[in-house]
Short mmCIF file of C-alpha atoms in Angstrom, two decimals:
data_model
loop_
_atom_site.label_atom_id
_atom_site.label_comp_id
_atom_site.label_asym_id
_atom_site.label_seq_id
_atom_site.Cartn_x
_atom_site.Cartn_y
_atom_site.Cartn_z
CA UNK V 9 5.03 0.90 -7.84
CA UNK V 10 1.61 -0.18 -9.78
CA UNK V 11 -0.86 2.10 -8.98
CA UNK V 12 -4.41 1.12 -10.68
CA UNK V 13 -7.84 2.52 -10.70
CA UNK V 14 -10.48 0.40 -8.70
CA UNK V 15 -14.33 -0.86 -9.16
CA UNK V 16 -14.90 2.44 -7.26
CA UNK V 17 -13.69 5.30 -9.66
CA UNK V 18 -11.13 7.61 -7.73
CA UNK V 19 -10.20 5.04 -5.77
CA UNK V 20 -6.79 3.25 -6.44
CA UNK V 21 -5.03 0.25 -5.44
CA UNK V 22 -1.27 0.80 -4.90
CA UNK V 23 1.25 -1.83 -5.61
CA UNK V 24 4.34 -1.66 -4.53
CA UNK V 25 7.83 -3.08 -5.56
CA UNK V 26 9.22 -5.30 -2.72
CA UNK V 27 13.04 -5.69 -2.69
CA UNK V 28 13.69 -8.98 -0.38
CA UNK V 29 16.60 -10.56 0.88
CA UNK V 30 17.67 -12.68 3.87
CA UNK V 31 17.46 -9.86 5.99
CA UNK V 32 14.05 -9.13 4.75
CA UNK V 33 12.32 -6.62 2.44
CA UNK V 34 11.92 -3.00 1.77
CA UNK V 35 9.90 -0.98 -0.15
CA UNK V 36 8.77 2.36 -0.95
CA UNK V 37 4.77 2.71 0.14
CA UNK V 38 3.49 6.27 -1.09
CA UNK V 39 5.01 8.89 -3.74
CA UNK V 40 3.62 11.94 -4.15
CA UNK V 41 4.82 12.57 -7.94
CA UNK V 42 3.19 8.65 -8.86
CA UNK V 43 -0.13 8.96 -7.32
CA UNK V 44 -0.58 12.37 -8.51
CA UNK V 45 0.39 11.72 -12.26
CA UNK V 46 -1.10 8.66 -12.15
CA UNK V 47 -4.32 9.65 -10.14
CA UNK V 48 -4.84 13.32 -11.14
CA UNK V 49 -5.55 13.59 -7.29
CA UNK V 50 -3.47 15.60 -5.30
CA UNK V 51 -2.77 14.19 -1.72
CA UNK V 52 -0.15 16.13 0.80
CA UNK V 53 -0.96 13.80 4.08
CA UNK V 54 -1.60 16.06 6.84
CA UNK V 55 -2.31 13.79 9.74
CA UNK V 56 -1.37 9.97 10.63
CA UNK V 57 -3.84 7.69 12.28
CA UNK V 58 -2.84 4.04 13.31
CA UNK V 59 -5.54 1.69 14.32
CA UNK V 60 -4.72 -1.99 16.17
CA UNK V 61 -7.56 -4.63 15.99
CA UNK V 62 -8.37 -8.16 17.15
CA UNK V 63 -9.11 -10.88 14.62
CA UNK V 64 -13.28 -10.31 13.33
CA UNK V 65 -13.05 -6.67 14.10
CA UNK V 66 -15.60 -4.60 11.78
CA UNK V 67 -14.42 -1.29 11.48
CA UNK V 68 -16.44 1.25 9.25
CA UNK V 69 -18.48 2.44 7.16
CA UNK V 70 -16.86 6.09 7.32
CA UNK V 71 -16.33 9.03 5.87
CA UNK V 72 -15.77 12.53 6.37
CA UNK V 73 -18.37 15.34 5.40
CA UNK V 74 -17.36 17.82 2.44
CA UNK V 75 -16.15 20.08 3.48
CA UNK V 76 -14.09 19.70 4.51
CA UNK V 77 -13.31 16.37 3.11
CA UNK V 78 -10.47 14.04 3.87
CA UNK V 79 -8.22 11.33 1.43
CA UNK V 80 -6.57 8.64 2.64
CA UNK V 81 -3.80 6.49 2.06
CA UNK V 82 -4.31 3.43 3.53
CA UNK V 83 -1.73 0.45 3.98
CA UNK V 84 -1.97 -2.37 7.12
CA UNK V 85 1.27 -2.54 8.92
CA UNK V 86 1.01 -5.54 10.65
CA UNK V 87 -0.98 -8.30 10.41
CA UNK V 88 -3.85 -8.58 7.33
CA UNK V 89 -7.28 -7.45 6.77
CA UNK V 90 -9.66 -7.37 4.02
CA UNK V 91 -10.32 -3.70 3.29
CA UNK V 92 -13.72 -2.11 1.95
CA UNK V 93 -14.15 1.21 -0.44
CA UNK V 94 -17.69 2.23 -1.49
CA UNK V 95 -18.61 5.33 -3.93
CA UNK V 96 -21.36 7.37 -1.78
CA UNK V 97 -21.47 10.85 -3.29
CA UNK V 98 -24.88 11.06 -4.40
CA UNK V 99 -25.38 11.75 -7.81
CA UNK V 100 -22.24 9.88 -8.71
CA UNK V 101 -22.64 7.39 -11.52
CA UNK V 102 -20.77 4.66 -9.34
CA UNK V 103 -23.10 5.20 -6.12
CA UNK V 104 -23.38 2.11 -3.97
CA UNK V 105 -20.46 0.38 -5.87
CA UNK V 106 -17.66 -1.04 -3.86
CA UNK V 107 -14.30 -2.48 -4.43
CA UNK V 108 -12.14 -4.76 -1.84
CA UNK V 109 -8.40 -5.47 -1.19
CA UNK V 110 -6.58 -7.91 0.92
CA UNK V 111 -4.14 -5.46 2.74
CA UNK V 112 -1.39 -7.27 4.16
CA UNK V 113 1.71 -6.42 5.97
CA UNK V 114 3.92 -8.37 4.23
CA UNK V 115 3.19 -7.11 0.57
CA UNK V 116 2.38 -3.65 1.25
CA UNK V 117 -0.27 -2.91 -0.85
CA UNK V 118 -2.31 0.00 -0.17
CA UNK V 119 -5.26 1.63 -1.22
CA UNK V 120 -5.46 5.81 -2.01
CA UNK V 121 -9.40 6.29 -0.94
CA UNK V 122 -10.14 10.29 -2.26
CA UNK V 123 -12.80 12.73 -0.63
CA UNK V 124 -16.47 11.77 -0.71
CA UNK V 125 -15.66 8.19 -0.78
CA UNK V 126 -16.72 5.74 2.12
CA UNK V 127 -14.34 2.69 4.08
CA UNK V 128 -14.04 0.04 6.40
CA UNK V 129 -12.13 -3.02 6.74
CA UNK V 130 -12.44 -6.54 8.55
CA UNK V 131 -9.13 -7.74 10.51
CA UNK V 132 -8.28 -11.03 9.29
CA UNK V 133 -5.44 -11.51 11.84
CA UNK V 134 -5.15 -10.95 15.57
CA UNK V 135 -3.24 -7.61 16.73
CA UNK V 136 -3.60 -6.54 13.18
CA UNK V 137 -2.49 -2.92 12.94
CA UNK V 138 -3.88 -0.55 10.13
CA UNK V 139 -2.51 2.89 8.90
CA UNK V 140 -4.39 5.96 7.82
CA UNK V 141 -2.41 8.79 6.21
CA UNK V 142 -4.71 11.65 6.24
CA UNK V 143 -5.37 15.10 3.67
CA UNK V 144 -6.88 16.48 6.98
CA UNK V 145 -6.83 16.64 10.32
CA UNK V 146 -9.28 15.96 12.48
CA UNK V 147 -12.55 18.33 12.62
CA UNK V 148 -15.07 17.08 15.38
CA UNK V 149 -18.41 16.72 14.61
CA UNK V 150 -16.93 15.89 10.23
CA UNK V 151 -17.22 12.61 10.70
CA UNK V 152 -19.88 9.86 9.42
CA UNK V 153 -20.48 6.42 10.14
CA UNK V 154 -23.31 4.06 7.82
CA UNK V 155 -24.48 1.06 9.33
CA UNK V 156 -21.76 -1.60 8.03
CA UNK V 157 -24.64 -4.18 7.31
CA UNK V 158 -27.03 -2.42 5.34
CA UNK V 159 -28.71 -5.02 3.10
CA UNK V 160 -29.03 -2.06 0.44
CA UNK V 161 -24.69 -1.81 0.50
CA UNK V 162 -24.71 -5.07 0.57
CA UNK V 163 -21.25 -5.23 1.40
CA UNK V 164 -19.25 -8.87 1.13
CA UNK V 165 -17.85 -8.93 5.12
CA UNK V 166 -18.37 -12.37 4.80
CA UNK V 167 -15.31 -12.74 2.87
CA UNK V 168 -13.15 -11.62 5.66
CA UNK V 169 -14.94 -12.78 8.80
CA UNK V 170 -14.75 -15.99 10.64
CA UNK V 171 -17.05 -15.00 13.23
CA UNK V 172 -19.19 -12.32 14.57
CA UNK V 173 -18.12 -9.06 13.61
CA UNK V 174 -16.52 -7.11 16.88
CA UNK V 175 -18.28 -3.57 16.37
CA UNK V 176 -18.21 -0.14 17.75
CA UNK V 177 -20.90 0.60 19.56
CA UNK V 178 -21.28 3.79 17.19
CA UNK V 179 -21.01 1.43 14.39
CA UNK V 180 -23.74 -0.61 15.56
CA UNK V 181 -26.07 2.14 15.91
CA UNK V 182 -25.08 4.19 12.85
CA UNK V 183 -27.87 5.01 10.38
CA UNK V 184 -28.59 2.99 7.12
CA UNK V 185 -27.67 4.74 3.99
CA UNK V 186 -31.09 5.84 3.31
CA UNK V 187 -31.13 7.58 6.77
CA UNK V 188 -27.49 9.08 6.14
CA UNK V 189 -28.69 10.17 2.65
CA UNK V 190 -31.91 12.27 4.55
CA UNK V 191 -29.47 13.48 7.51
CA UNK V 192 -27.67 14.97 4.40
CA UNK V 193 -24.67 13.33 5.61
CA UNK V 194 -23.11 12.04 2.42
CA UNK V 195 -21.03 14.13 -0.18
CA UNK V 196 -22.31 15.51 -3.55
CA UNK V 197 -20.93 13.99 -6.62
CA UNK V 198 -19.99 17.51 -8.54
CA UNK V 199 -19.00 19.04 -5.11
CA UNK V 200 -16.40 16.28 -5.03
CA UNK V 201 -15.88 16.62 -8.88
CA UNK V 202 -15.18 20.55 -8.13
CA UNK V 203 -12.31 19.26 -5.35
CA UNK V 204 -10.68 17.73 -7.34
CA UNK V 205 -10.37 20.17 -9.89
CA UNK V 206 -9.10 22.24 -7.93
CA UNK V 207 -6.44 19.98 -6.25
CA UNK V 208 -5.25 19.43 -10.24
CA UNK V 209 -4.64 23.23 -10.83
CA UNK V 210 -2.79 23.81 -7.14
CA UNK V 211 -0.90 21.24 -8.44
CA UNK V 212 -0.40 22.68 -11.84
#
């Protein structure tokens, strides 16, 4: 599998090899021993999510506070949809950069999203079907959402939707990134740095 660094450092896109026939296709999605050398990040997935969608469905921008922090692994599963990563540790050199990737079921790429960093996606298909591989599990009250529209992100939904986005009603009313940053709601850069030093010499 390719696995290459995105816009958004610590952020990767994974590629993987498809081996098709007339019966159809397989393909390995995640490795532990390739994203790790070829990441320096250390993921052991601890919890899987699965999330279904309707065609124009907006669904982010979120993240989990640090701590205690959660990766993902992300790969749609059926279906398509245009997925969104955007650096929002403050202090981080990349802050307010964002990278996207047209996740779709039939070529299986995926992208590894590490701690600290925000997501979303757009479905681009009806009954489209999204899966989360998590470093955590679930910790009420960890969570954060960022309005997705927030002229200052200025993130390209356009791109994906055909329509009017389908949101959340918690998406709709999250704050704007200035509001998150004052909530203290988003990650510190070196905090983040410091996790994943420590991840490397676990791993060591």
């Amino acid at each position: 599998m390719g696995i290459a660094e995105m816009a958004v450092p610590d952020a990767y896109r994974v590629t993987p090899q498809l081996l098709a026939d007339v019966r159809g296709s397989f393909h390995e999605s995640y490795k532990y021993d390739d994203l790790a050398r070829e990441t320096g990040h250390v993921f052991r997935p601890l919890q899987v999510n699965y999330s279904v969608s309707a065609r124009n469905t907006l669904r982010g921008v979120h993240g989990v506070l640090l701590p205690p922090g959660q990766a993902k692994f992300v790969t749609c599963v059926r279906g398509a949809l245009l997925d969104v990563v955007v650096d929002l540790r403050l202090g981080s050199p990349a802050f307010g950069v964002h990278d996207t990737t047209l996740l779709d079921a039939r070529e299986g790429t995926a992208v590894y999203v590490a701690e600290g960093l925000a997501h979303g996606f757009v479905a681009l298909t009806d009954d489209a079907c999204i899966s989360y591989l998590c470093s955590t599990q679930f910790v009420p009250g960890t969570q954060f959402e960022i309005q997705p529209f927030d002229p200052e992100l200025a993130l390209p939904w356009h791109l994906g939707l055909t329509g009017d986005a389908l949101l959340s009603a918690k998406d709709e009313q999250a704050p704007s990134l200035a509001e998150a940053a004052d909530r203290g709601l988003l990650a510190d850069y070196r905090a983040c740095l410091a996790l994943y030093r420590r991840q490397r010499r676990e791993a060591a």
